[in-house]
Short mmCIF file of C-alpha atoms in Angstrom, two decimals:
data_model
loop_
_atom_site.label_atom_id
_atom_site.label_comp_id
_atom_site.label_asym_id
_atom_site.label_seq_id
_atom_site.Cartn_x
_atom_site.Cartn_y
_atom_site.Cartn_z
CA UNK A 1 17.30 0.56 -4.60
CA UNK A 2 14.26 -1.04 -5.74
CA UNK A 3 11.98 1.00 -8.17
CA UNK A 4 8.55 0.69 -9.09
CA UNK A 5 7.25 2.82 -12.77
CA UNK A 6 3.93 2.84 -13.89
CA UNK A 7 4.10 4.35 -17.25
CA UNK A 8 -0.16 5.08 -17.63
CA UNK A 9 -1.64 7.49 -15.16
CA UNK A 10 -5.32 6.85 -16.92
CA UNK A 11 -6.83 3.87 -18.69
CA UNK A 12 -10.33 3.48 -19.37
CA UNK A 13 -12.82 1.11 -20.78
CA UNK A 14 -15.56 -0.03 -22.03
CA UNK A 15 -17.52 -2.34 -19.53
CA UNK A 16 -17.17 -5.92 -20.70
CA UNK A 17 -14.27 -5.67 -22.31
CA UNK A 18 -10.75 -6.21 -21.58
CA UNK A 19 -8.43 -4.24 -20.01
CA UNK A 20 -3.98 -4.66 -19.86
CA UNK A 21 -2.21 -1.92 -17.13
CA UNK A 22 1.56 -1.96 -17.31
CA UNK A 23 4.06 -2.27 -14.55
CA UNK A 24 7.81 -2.75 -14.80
CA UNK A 25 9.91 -2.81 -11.89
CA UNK A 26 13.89 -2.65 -11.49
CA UNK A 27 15.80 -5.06 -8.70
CA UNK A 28 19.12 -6.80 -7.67
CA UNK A 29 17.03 -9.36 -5.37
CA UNK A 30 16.55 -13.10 -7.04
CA UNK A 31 13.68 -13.49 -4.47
CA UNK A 32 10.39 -11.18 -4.09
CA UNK A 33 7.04 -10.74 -4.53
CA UNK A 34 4.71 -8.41 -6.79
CA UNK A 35 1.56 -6.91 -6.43
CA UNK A 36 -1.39 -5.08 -7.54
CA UNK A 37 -3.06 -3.67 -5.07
CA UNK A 38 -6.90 -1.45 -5.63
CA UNK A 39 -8.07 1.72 -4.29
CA UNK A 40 -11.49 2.68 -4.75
CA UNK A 41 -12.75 5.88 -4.21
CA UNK A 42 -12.89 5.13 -0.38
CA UNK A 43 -9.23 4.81 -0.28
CA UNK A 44 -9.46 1.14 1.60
CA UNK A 45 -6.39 -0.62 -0.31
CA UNK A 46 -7.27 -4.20 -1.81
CA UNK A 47 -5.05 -6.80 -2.35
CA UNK A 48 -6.17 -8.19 -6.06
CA UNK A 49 -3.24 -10.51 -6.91
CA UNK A 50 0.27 -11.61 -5.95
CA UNK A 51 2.99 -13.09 -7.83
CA UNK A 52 5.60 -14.80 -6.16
CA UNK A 53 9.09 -13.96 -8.66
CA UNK A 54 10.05 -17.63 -7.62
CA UNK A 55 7.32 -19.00 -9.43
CA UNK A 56 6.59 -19.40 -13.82
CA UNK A 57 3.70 -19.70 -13.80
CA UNK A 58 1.54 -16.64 -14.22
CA UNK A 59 -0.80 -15.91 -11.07
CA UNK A 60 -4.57 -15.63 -11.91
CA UNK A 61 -8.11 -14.19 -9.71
CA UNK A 62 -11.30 -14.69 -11.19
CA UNK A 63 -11.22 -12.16 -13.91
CA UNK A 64 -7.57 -10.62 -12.79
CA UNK A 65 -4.57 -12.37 -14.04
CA UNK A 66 -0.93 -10.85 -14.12
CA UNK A 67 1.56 -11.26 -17.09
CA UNK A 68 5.17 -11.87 -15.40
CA UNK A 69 7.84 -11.22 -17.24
CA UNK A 70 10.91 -11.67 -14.54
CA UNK A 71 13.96 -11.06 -16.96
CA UNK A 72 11.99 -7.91 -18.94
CA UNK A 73 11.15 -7.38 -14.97
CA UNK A 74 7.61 -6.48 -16.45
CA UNK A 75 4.53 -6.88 -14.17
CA UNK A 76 1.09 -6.31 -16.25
CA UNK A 77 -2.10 -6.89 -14.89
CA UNK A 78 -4.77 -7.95 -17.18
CA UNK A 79 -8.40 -6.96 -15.88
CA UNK A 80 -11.40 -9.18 -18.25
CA UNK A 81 -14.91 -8.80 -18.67
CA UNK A 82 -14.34 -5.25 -16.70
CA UNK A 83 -17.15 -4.17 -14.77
CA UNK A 84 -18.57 -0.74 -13.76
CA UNK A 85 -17.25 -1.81 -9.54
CA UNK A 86 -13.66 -2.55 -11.25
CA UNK A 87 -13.27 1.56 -11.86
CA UNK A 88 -10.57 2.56 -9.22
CA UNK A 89 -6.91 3.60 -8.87
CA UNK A 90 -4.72 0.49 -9.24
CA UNK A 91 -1.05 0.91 -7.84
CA UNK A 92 1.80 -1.79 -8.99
CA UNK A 93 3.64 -2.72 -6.21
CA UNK A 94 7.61 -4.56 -5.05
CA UNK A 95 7.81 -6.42 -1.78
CA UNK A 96 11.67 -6.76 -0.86
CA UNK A 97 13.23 -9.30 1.44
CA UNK A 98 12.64 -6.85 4.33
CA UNK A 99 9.01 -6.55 3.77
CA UNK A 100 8.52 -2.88 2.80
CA UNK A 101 6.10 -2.37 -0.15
CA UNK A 102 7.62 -0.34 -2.55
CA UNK A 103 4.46 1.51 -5.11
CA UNK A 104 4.53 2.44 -8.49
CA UNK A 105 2.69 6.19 -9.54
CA UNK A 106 -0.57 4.59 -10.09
CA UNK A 107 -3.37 3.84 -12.98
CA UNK A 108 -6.57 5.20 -12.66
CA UNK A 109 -9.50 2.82 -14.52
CA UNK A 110 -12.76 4.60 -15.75
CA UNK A 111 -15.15 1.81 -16.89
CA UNK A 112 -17.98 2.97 -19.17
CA UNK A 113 -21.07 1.75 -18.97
CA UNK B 1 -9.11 -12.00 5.17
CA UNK B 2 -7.31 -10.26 8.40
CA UNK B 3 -8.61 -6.57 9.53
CA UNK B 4 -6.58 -3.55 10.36
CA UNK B 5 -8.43 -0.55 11.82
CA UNK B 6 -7.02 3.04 12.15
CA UNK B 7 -8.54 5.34 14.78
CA UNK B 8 -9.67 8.12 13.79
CA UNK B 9 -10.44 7.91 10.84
CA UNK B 10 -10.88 11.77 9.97
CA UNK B 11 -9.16 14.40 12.06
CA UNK B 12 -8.84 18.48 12.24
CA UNK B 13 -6.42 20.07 15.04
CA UNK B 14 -4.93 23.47 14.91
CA UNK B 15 -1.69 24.17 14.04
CA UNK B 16 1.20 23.45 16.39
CA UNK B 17 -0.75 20.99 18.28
CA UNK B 18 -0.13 17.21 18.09
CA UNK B 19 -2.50 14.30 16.87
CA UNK B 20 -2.24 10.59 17.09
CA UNK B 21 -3.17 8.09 15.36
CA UNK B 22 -3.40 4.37 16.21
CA UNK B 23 -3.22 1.50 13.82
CA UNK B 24 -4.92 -2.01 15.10
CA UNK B 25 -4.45 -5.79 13.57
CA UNK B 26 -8.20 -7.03 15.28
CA UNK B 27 -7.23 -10.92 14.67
CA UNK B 28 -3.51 -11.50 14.09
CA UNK B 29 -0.64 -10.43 16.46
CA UNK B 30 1.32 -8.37 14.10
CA UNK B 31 5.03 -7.76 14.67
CA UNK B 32 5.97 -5.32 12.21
CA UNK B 33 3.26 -2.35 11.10
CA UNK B 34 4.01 0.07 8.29
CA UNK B 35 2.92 3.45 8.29
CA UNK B 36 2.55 5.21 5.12
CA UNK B 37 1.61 8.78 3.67
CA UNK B 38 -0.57 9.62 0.75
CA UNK B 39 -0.79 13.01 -1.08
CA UNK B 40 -3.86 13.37 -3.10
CA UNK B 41 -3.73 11.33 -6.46
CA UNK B 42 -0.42 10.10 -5.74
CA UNK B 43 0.84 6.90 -4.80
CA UNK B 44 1.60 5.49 -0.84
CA UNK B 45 5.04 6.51 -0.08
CA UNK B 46 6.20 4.57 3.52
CA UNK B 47 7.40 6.60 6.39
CA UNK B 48 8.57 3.81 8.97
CA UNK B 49 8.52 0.53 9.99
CA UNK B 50 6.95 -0.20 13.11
CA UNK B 51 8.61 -3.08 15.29
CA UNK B 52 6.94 -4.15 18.12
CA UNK B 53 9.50 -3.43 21.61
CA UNK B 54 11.63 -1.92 19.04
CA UNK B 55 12.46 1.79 17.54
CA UNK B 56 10.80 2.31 14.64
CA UNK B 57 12.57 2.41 11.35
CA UNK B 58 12.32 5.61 9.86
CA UNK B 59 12.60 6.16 5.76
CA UNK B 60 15.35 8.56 3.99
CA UNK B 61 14.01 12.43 4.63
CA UNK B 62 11.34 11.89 7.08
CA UNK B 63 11.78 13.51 10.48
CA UNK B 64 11.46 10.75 12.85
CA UNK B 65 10.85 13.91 15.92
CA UNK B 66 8.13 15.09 14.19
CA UNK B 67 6.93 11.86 13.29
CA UNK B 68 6.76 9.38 16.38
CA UNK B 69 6.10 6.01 16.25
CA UNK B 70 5.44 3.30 19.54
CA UNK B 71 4.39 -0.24 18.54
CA UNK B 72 3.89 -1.28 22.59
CA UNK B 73 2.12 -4.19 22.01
CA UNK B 74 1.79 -7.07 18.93
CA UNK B 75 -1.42 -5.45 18.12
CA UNK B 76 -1.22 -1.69 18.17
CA UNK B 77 1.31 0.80 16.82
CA UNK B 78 0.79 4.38 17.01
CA UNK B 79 2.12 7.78 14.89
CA UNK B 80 2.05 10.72 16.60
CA UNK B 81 2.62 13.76 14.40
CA UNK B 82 3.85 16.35 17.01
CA UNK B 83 3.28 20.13 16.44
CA UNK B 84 1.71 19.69 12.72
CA UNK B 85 1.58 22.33 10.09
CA UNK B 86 -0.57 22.54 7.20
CA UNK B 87 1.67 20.42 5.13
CA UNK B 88 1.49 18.07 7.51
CA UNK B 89 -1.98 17.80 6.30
CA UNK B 90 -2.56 14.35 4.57
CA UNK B 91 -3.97 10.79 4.35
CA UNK B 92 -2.18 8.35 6.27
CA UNK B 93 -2.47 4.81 5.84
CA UNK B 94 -0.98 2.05 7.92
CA UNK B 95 -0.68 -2.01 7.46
CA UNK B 96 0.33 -4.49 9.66
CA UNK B 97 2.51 -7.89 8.62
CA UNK B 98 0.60 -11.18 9.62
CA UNK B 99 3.59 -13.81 9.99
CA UNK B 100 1.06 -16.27 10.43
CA UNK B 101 0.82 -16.56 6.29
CA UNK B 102 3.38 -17.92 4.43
CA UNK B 103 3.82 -14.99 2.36
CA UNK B 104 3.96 -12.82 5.63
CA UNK B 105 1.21 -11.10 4.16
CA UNK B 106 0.18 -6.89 4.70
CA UNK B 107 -2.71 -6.02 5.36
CA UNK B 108 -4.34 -2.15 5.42
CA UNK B 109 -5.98 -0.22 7.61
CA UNK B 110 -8.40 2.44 6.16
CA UNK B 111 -6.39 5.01 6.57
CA UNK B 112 -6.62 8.55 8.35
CA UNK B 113 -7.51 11.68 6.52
CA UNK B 114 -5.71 14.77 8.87
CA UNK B 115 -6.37 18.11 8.01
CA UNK B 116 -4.36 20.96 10.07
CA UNK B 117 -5.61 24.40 10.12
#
């Protein structure tokens, strides 16, 4: 079965600056996508990048780009020029062949102002 | 991007009565829905897959009479919680699967906060 760890229940930082949360994920499957997925304080979940495991090259959004490591099956997401809207509870997440979404614990970000 | 809305979106009912909750994709026909359950500050763990004219797909452990899902139509699924109990008591969430993207993308609904008394 498909497992999804994230190993920091709190980050924080410093508005502006840069921010790296860590994912890691264990698989059999070849073919699968990863996630990272927001949830502000409403509890609305937003989509904030995908990574196809197919694909090298590292997927990027504005200021959110991922770090995919598919043999260390490592998933970091890499948050720049964080701002104070950015401070939410970001869950990791595995999408198998059969479509379930499989979450990791979660981080929650605190941005100071 | 595609909306999913959840209806109600905050409910209280005694306990031993039954609730339900439906789940809506408002511009894509969505085949499969996914209902999910969230504890406060912990993650989404799934309960069932919802397949429209099918049975739903329940996940190891969860009680699937207690629980009852009916995706009727391509654009609605519905969990029933039957005869709740305080523990029942949480935030569910639902998404729906739009095969109309080519990485059959999920998307959420706002999810349901159910308290039982």
């Amino acid at each position: 079965a498909q497992t999804v760890t994230q190993s920091q229940p709190e980050m924080s930082v410093q508005e502006a600056e840069t921010v790296t949360l860590s994912c890691t994920y264990d698989t059999s499957e070849s073919d699968y996508y990863l996630f990272w997925y927001k949830q502000p304080p409403s509890r609305q979940m937003i989509l904030v990048i995908r990574q196809e495991a197919y694909k090298q090259q590292n997927a990027t959004e504005n200021r959110f780009s991922v770090n995919f490591q598919k043999a260390a099956k490592s998933f970091s997401l890499k948050i720049s020029d964080s701002q104070l809207g950015d401070a939410a509870m970001y869950f990791c997440a595995y999408r198998s062949e059969g479509g379930k979404l499989i979450f990791g614990q979660g981080t929650e970000l605190s941005v100071k102002p | 991007g595609a909306v999913v809305s959840q209806h109600p979106s905050w409910v209280i009912c005694k306990s031993g009565t039954s609730v339900k909750i439906e789940c809506r994709s408002l511009d894509f026909q969505a085949t499969t829905m996914f209902w999910y359950r969230q504890f406060p500050k912990q993650s989404l763990m799934l309960m069932a897959t919802s397949n429209e004219g099918s049975k739903a797909t329940y996940e190891q452990g969860v009680e699937k009479d207690k629980f009852l899902i009916n995706h009727a139509s391509l654009t609605l699924s519905t969990l029933t919680v039957t005869s709740a109990h305080p523990e029942d008591s949480s935030f569910y969430i639902c998404s729906a699967r739009d095969p109309g993207t080519s990485s059959y993308e999920q998307y959420f609904g706002p999810g349901t906060r159910l308290t039982v008394t």
